[in-house]
mmCIF file of C-alpha atoms in Angstrom:
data_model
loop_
_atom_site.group_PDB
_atom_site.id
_atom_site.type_symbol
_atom_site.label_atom_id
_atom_site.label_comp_id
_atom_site.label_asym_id
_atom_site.label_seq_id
_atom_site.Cartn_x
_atom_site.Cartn_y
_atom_site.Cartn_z
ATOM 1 C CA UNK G 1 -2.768 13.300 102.337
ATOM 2 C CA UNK G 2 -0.668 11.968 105.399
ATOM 3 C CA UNK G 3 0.742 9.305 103.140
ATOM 4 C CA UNK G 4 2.219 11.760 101.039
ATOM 5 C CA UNK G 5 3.768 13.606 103.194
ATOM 6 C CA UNK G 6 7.778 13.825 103.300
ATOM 7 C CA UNK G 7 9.482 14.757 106.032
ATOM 8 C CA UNK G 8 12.965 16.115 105.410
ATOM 9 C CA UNK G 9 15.679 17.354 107.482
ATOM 10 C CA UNK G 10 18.298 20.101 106.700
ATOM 11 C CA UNK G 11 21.357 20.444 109.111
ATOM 12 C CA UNK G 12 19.313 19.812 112.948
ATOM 13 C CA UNK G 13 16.366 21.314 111.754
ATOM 14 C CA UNK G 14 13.498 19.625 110.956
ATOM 15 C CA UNK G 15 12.040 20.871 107.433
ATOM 16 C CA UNK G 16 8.204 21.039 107.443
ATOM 17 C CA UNK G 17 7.264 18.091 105.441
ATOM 18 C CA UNK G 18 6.700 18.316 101.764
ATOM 19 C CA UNK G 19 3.402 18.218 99.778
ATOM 20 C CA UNK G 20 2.200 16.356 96.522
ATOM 21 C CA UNK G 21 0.040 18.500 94.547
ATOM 22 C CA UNK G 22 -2.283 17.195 91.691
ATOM 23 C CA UNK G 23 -1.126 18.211 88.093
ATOM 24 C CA UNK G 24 -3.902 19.764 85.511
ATOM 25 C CA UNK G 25 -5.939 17.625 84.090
ATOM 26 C CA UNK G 26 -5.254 16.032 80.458
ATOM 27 C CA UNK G 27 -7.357 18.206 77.679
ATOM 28 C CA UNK G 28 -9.945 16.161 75.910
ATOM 29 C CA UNK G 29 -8.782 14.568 72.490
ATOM 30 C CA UNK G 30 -12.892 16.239 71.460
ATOM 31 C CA UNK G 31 -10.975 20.426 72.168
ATOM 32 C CA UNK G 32 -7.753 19.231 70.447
ATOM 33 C CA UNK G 33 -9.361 18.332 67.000
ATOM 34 C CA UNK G 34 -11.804 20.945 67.097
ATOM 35 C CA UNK G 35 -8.350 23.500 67.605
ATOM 36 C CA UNK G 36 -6.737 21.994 64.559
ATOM 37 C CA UNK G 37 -9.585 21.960 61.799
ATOM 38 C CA UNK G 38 -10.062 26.223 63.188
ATOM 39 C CA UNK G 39 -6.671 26.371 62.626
ATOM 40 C CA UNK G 40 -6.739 24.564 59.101
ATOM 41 C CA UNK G 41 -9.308 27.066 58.334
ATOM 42 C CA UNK G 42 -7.925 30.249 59.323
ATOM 43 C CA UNK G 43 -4.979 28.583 56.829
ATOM 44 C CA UNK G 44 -6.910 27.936 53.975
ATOM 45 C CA UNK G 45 -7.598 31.301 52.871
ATOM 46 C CA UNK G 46 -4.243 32.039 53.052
ATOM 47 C CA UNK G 47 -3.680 29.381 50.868
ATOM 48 C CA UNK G 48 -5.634 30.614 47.914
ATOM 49 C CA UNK G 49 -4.749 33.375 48.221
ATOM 50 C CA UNK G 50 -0.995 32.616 47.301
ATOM 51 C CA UNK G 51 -2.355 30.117 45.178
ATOM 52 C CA UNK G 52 -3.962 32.665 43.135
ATOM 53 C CA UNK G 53 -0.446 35.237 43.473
ATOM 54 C CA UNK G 54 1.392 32.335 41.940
ATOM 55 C CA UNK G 55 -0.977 31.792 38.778
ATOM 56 C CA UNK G 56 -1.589 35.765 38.186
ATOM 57 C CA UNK G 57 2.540 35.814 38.089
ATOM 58 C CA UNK G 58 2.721 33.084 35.711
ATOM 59 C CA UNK G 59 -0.293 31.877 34.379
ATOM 60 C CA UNK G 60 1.570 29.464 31.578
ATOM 61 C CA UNK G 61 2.015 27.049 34.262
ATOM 62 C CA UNK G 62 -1.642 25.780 34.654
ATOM 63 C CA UNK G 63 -1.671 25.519 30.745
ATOM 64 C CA UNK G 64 1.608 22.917 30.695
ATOM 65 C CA UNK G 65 -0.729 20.077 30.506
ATOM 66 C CA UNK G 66 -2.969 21.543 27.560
ATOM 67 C CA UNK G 67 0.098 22.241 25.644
ATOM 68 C CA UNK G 68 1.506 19.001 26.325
ATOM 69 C CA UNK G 69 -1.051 17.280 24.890
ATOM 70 C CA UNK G 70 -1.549 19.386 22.219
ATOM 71 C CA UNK G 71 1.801 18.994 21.087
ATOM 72 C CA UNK G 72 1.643 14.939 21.279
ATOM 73 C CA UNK G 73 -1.417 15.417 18.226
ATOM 74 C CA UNK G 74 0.247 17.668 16.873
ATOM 75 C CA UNK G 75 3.136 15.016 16.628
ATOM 76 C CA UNK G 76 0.989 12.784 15.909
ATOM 77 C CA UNK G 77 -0.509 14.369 13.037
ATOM 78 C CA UNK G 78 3.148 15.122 11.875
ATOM 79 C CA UNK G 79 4.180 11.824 11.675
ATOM 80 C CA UNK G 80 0.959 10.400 9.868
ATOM 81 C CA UNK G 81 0.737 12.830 6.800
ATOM 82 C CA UNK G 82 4.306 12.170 6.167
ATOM 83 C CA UNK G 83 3.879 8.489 5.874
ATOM 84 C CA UNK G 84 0.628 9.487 3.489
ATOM 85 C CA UNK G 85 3.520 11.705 1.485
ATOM 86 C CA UNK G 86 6.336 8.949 1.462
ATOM 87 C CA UNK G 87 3.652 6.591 0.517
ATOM 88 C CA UNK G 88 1.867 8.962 -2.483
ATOM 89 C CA UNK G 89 5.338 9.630 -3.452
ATOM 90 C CA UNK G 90 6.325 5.971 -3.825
ATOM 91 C CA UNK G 91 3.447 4.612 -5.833
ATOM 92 C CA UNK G 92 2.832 7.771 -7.814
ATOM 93 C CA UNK G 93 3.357 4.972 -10.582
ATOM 94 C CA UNK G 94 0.384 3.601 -10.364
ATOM 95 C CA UNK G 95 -1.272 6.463 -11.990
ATOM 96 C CA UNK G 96 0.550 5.435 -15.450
ATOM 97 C CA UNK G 97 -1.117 2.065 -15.434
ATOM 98 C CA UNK G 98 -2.026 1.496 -19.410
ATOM 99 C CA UNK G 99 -5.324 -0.990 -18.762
ATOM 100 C CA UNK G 100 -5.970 -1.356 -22.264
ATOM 101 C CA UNK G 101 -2.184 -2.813 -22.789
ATOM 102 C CA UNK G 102 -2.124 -4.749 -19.354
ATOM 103 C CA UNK G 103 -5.484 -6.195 -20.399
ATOM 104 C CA UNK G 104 -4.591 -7.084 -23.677
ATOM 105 C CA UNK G 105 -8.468 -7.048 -24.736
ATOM 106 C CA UNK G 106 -7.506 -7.944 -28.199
ATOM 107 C CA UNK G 107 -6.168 -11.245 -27.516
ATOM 108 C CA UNK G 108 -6.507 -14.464 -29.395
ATOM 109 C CA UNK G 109 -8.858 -16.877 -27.520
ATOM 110 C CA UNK G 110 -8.084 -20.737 -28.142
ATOM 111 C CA UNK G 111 -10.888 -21.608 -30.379
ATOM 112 C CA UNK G 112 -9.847 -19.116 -33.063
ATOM 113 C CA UNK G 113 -6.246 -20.255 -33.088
ATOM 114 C CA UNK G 114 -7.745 -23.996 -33.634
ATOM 115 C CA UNK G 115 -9.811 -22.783 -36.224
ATOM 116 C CA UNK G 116 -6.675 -21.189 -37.783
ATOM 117 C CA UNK G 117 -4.113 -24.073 -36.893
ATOM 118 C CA UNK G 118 -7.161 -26.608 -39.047
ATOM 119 C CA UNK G 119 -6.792 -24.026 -41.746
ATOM 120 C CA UNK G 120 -3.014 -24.278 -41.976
ATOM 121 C CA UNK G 121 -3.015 -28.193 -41.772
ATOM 122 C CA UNK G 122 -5.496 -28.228 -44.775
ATOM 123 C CA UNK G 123 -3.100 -25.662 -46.682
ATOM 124 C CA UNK G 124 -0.057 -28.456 -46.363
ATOM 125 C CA UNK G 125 -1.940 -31.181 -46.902
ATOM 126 C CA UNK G 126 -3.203 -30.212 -49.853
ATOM 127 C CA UNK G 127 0.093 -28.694 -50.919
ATOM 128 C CA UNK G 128 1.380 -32.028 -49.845
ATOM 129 C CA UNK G 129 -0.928 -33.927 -52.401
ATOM 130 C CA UNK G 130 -0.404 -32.189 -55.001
ATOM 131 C CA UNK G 131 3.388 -32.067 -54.849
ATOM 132 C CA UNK G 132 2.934 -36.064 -54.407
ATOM 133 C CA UNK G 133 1.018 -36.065 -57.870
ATOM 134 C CA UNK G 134 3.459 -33.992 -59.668
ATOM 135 C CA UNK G 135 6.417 -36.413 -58.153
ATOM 136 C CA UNK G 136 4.422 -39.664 -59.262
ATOM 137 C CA UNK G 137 4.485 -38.034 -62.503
ATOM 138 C CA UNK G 138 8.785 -37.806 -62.960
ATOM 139 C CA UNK G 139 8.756 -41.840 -62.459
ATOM 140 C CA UNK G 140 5.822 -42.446 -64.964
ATOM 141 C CA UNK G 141 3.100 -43.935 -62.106
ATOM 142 C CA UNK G 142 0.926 -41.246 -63.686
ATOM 143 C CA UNK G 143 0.374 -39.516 -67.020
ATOM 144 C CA UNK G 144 2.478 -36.739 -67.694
ATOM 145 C CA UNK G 145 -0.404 -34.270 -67.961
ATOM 146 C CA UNK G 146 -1.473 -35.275 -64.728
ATOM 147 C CA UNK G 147 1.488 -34.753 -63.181
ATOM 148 C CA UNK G 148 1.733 -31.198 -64.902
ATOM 149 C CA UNK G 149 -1.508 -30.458 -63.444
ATOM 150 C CA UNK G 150 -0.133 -31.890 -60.021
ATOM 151 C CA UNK G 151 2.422 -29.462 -60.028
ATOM 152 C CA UNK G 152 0.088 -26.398 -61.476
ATOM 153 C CA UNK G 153 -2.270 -27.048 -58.304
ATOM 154 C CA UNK G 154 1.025 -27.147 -56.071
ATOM 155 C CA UNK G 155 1.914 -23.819 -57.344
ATOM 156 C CA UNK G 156 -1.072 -22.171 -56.612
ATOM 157 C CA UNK G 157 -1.489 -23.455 -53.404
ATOM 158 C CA UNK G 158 1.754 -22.290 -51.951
ATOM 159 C CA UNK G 159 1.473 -18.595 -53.567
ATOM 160 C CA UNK G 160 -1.936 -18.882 -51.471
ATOM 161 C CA UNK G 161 0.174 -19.279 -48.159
ATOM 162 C CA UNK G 162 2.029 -16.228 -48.846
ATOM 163 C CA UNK G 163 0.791 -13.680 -46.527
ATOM 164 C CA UNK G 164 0.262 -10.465 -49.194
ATOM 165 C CA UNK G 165 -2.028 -12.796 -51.623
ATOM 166 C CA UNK G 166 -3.739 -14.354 -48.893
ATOM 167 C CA UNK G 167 -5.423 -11.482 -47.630
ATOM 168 C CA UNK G 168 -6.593 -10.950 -50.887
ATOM 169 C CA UNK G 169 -9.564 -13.405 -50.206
ATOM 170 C CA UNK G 170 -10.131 -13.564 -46.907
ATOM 171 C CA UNK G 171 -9.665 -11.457 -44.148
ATOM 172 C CA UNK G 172 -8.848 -14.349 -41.357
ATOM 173 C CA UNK G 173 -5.584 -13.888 -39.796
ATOM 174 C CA UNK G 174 -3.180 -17.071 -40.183
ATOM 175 C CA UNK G 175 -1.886 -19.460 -37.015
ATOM 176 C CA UNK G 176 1.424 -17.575 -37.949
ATOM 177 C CA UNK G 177 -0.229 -14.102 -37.352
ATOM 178 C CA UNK G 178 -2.260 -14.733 -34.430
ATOM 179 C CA UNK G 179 1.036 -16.629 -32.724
ATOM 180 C CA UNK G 180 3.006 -13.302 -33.356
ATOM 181 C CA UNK G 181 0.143 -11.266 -32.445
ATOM 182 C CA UNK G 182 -0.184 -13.236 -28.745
ATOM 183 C CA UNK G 183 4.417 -12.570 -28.813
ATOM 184 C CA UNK G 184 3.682 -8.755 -29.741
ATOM 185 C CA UNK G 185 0.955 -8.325 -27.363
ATOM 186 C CA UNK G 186 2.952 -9.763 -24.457
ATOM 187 C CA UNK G 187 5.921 -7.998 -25.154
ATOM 188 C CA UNK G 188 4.563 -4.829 -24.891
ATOM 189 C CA UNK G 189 2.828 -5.337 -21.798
ATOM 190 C CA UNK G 190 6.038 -6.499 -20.389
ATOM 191 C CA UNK G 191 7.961 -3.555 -21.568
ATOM 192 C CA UNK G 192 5.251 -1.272 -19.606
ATOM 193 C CA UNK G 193 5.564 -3.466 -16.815
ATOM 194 C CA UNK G 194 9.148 -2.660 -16.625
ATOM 195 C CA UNK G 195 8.326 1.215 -17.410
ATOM 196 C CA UNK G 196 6.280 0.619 -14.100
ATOM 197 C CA UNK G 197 8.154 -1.186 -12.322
ATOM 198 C CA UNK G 198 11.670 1.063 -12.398
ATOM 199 C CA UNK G 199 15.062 0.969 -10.711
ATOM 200 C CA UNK G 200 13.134 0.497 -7.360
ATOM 201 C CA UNK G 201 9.918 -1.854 -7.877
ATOM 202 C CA UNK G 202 6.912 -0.603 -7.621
ATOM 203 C CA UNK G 203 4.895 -3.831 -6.406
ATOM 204 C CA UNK G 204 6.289 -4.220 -3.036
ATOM 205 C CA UNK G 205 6.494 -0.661 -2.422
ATOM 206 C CA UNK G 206 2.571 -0.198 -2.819
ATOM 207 C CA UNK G 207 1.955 -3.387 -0.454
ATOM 208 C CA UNK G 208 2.030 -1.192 2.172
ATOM 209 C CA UNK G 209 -0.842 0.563 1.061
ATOM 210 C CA UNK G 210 -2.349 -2.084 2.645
ATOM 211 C CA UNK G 211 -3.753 -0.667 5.708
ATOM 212 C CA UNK G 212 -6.052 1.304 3.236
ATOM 213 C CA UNK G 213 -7.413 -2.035 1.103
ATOM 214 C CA UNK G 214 -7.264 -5.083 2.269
ATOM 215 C CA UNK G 215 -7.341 -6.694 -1.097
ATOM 216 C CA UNK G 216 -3.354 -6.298 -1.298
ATOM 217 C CA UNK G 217 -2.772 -9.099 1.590
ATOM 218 C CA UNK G 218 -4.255 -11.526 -0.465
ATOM 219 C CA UNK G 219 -2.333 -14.605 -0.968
ATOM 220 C CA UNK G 220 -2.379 -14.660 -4.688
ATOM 221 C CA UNK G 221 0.052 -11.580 -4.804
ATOM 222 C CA UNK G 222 3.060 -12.832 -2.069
ATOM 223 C CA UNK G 223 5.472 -14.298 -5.293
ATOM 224 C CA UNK G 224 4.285 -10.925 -7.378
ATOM 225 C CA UNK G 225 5.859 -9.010 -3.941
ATOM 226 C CA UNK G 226 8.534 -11.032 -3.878
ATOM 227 C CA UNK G 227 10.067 -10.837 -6.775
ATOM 228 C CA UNK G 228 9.290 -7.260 -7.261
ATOM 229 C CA UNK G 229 10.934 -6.257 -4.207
ATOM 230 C CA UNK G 230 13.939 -8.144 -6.184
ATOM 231 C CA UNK G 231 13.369 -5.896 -9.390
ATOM 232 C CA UNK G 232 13.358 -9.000 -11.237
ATOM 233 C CA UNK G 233 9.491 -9.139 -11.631
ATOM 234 C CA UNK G 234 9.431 -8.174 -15.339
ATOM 235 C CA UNK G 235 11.241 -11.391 -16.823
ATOM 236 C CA UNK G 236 9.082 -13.810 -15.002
ATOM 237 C CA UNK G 237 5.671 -12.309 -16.055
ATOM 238 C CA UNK G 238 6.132 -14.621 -19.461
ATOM 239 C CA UNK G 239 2.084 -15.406 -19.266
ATOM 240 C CA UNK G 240 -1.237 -13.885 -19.832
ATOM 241 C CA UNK G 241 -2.868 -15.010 -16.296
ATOM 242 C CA UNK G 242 0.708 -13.337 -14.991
ATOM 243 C CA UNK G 243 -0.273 -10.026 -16.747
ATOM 244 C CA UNK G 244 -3.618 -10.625 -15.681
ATOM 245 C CA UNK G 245 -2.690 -10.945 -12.227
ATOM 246 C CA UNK G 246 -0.399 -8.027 -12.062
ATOM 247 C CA UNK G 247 -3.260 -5.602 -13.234
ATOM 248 C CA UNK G 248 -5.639 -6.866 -10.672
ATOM 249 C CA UNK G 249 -2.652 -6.005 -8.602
ATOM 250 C CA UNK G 250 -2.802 -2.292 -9.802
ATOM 251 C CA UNK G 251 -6.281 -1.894 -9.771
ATOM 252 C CA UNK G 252 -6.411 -2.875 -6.261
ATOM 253 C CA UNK G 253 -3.139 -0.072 -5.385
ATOM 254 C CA UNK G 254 -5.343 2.494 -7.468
ATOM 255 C CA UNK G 255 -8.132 2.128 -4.699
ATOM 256 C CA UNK G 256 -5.579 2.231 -1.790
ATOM 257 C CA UNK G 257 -3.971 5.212 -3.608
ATOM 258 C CA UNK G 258 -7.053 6.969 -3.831
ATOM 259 C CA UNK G 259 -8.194 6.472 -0.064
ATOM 260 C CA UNK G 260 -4.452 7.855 0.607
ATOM 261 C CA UNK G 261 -4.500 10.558 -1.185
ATOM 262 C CA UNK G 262 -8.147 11.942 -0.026
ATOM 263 C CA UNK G 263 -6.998 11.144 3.540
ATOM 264 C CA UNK G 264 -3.992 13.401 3.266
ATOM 265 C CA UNK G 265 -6.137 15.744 1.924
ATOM 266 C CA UNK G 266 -7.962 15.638 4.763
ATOM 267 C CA UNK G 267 -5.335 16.038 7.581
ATOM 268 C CA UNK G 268 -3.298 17.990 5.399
ATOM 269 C CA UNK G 269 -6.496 20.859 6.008
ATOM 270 C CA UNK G 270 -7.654 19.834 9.479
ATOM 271 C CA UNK G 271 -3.700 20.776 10.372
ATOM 272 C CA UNK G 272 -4.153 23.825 8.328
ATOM 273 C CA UNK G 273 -7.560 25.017 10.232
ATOM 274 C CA UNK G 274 -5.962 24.219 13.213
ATOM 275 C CA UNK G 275 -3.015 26.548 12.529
ATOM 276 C CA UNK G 276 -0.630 24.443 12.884
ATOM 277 C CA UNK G 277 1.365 25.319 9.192
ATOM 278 C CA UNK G 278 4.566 23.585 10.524
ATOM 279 C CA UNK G 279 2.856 20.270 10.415
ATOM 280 C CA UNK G 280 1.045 21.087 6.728
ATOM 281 C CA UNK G 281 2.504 20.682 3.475
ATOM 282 C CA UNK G 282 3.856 23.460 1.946
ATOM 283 C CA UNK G 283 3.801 23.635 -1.889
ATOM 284 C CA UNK G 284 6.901 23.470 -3.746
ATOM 285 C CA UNK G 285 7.395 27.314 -5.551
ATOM 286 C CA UNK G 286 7.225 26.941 -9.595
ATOM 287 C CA UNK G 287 9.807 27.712 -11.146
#
């Protein structure tokens, strides 16, 4: 230790010299550890233990995440059956779909209005001939009795055009009848297309129903959607294959209507057994 030695000197007095003596030893990093998890674990109970205070004083704070997510479905479930409503409430329409005047079962077909149109070329030709006879007659081509009979056959040919007689022997509609009946029919399935159609259209409005029948997306119905959406859908449906194609149209929203209706059914109950009667429908009192 002689190196260490200091030798100091205060006024002329030699001071005993001074000493270096070793510190304490570092502590092992092993001890220090060891102290900290004991000391984490005499903690811990404490912990709980205020853990547990803070819950038993309010308890509605471990449940914020239930009712959070609770209250997103219920939302949820809001928001669906009232696009279900808006969308029943729409196309209610639908439901007044004549088929048997959309259909127009009773139509003409071609080959009967050929068969009639023959008929009524037949009538004027032979009206046509005989009129021709009685004619040749007046400038003395012909004898006079034949011309008289010309004109006798002319008569009666004519008064058998006339509508009342001619259903007296046969019960064939004329190319003039079945020509008004194909104007008729077609009217009145326009005029309940209109009745259908309203103020507001009632095409485009069901083409959302779409998410519930696929069918509705088809091509085939984009100029129907169109011009429905333009309420001007009546005055271009001047066809039968228009008509046609409108009631496959309503057929198809019937379906979608259907599935809508049964699936706010549904929800509309599921909300109910759930309790939640804010989200449910109520019914509207009777008067």
């Amino acid at each position: 230790m002689a190196e260490n030695a200091v030798t100091a000197k205060v006024g002329d007095v030699e001071a005993p010299p001074a000493q270096l003596r070793p510190g304490r030893a570092a502590d092992p990093i092993a001890n220090v550890q060891q102290e900290m998890s004991a000391a984490m674990d005499e903690a811990a109970p404490d912990a709980d233990v205020e853990k547990a205070e803070e819950q038993s004083v309010n308890p509605e704070a471990t449940e914020d995440g239930g009712l959070g997510e609770q209250n997103v479905e219920q939302s949820e479930v809001y928001s669906e059956l009232r696009n279900l409503r808006l969308m029943l409430r729409q196309c209610d329409r639908v439901l007044l779909m004549d088929f048997e005047l959309l259909s127009m079962s009773d139509w003409p077909d071609n080959y009967s209005l050929a068969q009639a149109r023959r008929s009524r070329d037949l009538w004027l030709l032979s009206a046509m001939v005989a009129a021709a006879v009685f004619l040749s007659g007046l400038t003395g081509v012909v004898p006079a009795w034949v011309a008289g009979g010309g004109f006798g056959v002319s008569v009666i040919i004519l008064l058998l055009g006339v509508p009342f007689i001619r259903r007296i022997y046969t019960n064939k509609p004329s190319y003039l009848d079945l020509i008004l009946q194909r104007q008729r029919m077609l009217s009145d399935a326009r005029k309940h297309v209109a009745h259908l159609e309203g103020d507001d259209g009632l095409v485009w409005q069901c083409a959302r129903m779409a998410r519930y029948n696929a069918s509705l997306r088809h091509g085939r119905f984009s100029d129907m959607i169109r011009l429905s959406e333009q309420r001007i859908l009546p005055r271009y449906l001047t066809r039968r294959d228009h008509l046609r194609l409108y009631l496959i149209f309503m057929l198809e929203a019937e379906k979608a209507y259907n599935k809508i209706q049964q699936a706010f059914f549904d929800g509309n109950q599921a909300a109910i057994d759930k309790g939640w009667q804010e989200v449910a429908a109520v019914p509207e009192p009777r008067a």
